[in-house]
XYZ file of C-alpha atoms in Angstrom:
170
model
C -0.115 0.137 -0.072
C 2.933 2.493 0.792
C 4.338 1.894 -2.616
C 1.392 2.046 -4.671
C -0.158 4.620 -2.751
C -3.412 2.864 -3.092
C -5.546 1.383 0.102
C -5.875 -2.439 -0.431
C -8.383 -4.346 1.247
C -7.951 -7.125 3.783
C -8.570 -9.931 1.474
C -6.215 -8.308 -1.380
C -3.403 -7.876 1.254
C -3.753 -11.242 2.433
C -3.555 -12.709 -1.377
C -0.633 -10.560 -2.377
C 1.249 -11.917 0.734
C 0.221 -15.203 0.046
C -0.902 -16.069 3.273
C -4.137 -17.492 4.672
C -7.292 -15.127 4.418
C -7.658 -15.230 8.126
C -3.874 -14.410 9.177
C -5.104 -10.777 9.566
C -7.993 -11.873 11.745
C -5.427 -13.772 14.076
C -2.838 -11.101 14.231
C -4.889 -8.001 14.947
C -1.705 -5.945 15.031
C -0.876 -6.632 11.513
C -4.656 -5.614 10.676
C -4.251 -2.435 13.046
C -1.282 -1.571 10.880
C -2.930 -1.902 7.777
C -6.101 0.016 8.538
C -3.426 2.651 10.039
C -1.629 2.961 6.244
C -5.336 2.982 4.844
C -6.364 5.958 6.947
C -3.267 7.817 6.640
C -3.599 6.947 2.504
C -7.307 8.679 3.058
C -6.008 11.243 4.907
C -9.079 10.421 7.313
C -7.671 11.776 10.642
C -10.658 10.215 12.869
C -9.907 6.983 11.025
C -6.498 7.354 11.670
C -6.917 7.936 15.384
C -8.800 5.046 15.786
C -6.474 2.835 13.632
C -3.703 4.217 15.854
C -5.891 3.261 19.018
C -6.383 -0.542 17.543
C -2.685 -0.649 16.220
C -1.819 0.192 20.077
C -3.975 -1.945 21.505
C -2.941 -4.977 19.078
C 0.470 -4.104 20.278
C -0.115 -4.325 23.558
C -2.330 -7.724 23.169
C 0.862 -8.817 21.732
C 3.131 -7.510 24.407
C 0.854 -9.217 27.091
C 0.701 -12.354 25.401
C 4.642 -12.508 25.207
C 4.505 -11.309 29.047
C 2.065 -13.881 29.836
C 4.198 -16.723 28.017
C 7.452 -15.322 30.297
C 5.372 -15.426 33.143
C 4.513 -18.791 32.551
C 7.767 -19.734 31.615
C 9.183 -18.249 34.868
C 6.747 -19.963 36.836
C 7.939 -23.313 35.202
C 11.210 -22.291 36.026
C 10.175 -21.467 39.768
C 8.332 -24.614 40.183
C 11.399 -26.512 39.215
C 14.011 -24.574 41.436
C 11.614 -24.969 44.654
C 11.438 -28.589 43.742
C 15.150 -28.789 43.455
C 15.361 -26.936 46.845
C 13.146 -29.194 48.422
C 15.442 -32.185 47.404
C 18.498 -30.460 48.648
C 16.930 -29.447 51.928
C 15.560 -32.961 52.040
C 19.195 -34.212 51.663
C 20.624 -31.707 53.859
C 18.321 -32.595 56.689
C 19.075 -36.416 56.032
C 22.629 -35.611 55.912
C 22.633 -33.641 59.434
C 20.648 -36.447 60.669
C 23.107 -38.943 59.296
C 26.126 -36.678 60.854
C 23.984 -36.356 64.389
C 23.592 -39.963 64.470
C 27.174 -40.651 63.695
C 28.573 -37.923 66.304
C 26.065 -39.230 68.833
C 27.363 -42.594 68.600
C 30.981 -41.498 68.485
C 29.871 -40.024 71.625
C 28.241 -42.874 72.717
C 31.450 -45.080 72.104
C 33.679 -42.779 73.913
C 31.421 -42.737 76.823
C 31.273 -46.577 76.815
C 35.118 -46.219 76.351
C 35.397 -44.093 79.448
C 32.820 -46.141 81.649
C 34.988 -49.217 80.915
C 38.218 -47.376 81.950
C 36.086 -46.132 85.041
C 35.199 -49.804 86.036
C 38.625 -51.082 85.437
C 40.143 -48.364 87.576
C 37.501 -49.093 90.339
C 38.055 -52.621 90.324
C 41.998 -52.035 90.448
C 41.397 -49.723 93.342
C 38.943 -52.327 95.061
C 41.808 -54.895 94.476
C 44.471 -52.550 95.851
C 42.298 -51.847 98.940
C 41.707 -55.673 99.744
C 45.530 -56.188 99.160
C 46.165 -53.068 101.829
C 43.829 -54.722 104.209
C 45.532 -58.336 103.919
C 48.769 -56.315 104.663
C 47.178 -54.907 107.738
C 45.839 -57.906 108.845
C 49.375 -59.507 108.322
C 50.975 -56.663 110.208
C 48.519 -57.004 112.823
C 48.945 -60.502 113.210
C 52.665 -60.261 112.923
C 52.529 -57.296 115.832
C 50.545 -59.653 117.860
C 53.189 -62.580 117.321
C 55.666 -60.064 117.917
C 54.263 -59.146 121.145
C 54.286 -63.003 122.103
C 57.632 -63.318 121.479
C 58.966 -60.247 123.243
C 56.338 -60.752 126.234
C 58.771 -63.171 128.043
C 61.818 -61.010 127.490
C 60.113 -58.197 128.979
C 60.326 -59.866 132.413
C 64.117 -60.684 131.958
C 65.161 -57.189 131.759
C 63.899 -56.498 135.230
C 66.324 -59.169 136.307
C 68.739 -58.035 134.072
C 68.148 -54.632 134.899
C 69.565 -55.447 138.548
C 72.045 -57.333 137.125
C 72.981 -54.338 134.954
C 73.590 -52.128 137.828
C 76.414 -54.389 138.896
C 79.672 -52.794 138.002
C 81.292 -54.687 135.000
C 84.521 -56.610 135.916
C 86.236 -59.573 135.575
């Protein structure tokens, strides 16, 4: 239409473009552009203003469709990321739980080893205490025995004490 400077109908435009006749019905932006060119060629200001408004509306519809597609794509990506995040969190919680159980079992093992060492030390202490008690008993018996052995000698020193008072001599 720009080259020939003559307005063409929608049917003629689709025929020359070799597209489906319903193409302009589906692509309102292209139809609005064609109407805008027709109004410009006819120098019909009200028709040009209406065509410009239709063109603007059609452009906004196209932009809106594109934005809706982008929103849908972003929504799908967000859902995928959220799903991955849930999976990662589940794995992380599982790892923490495993680490916690491992650490707990290590602490339990260490505690058990310390208990065994304590029990062994207590047993050794009891044995040492029993040995000390046995030595005390032996010591007491020895002291009693010594006292018995010394008791007859205690009577003699009183006699020897008198004897000891004699001057030594030949």
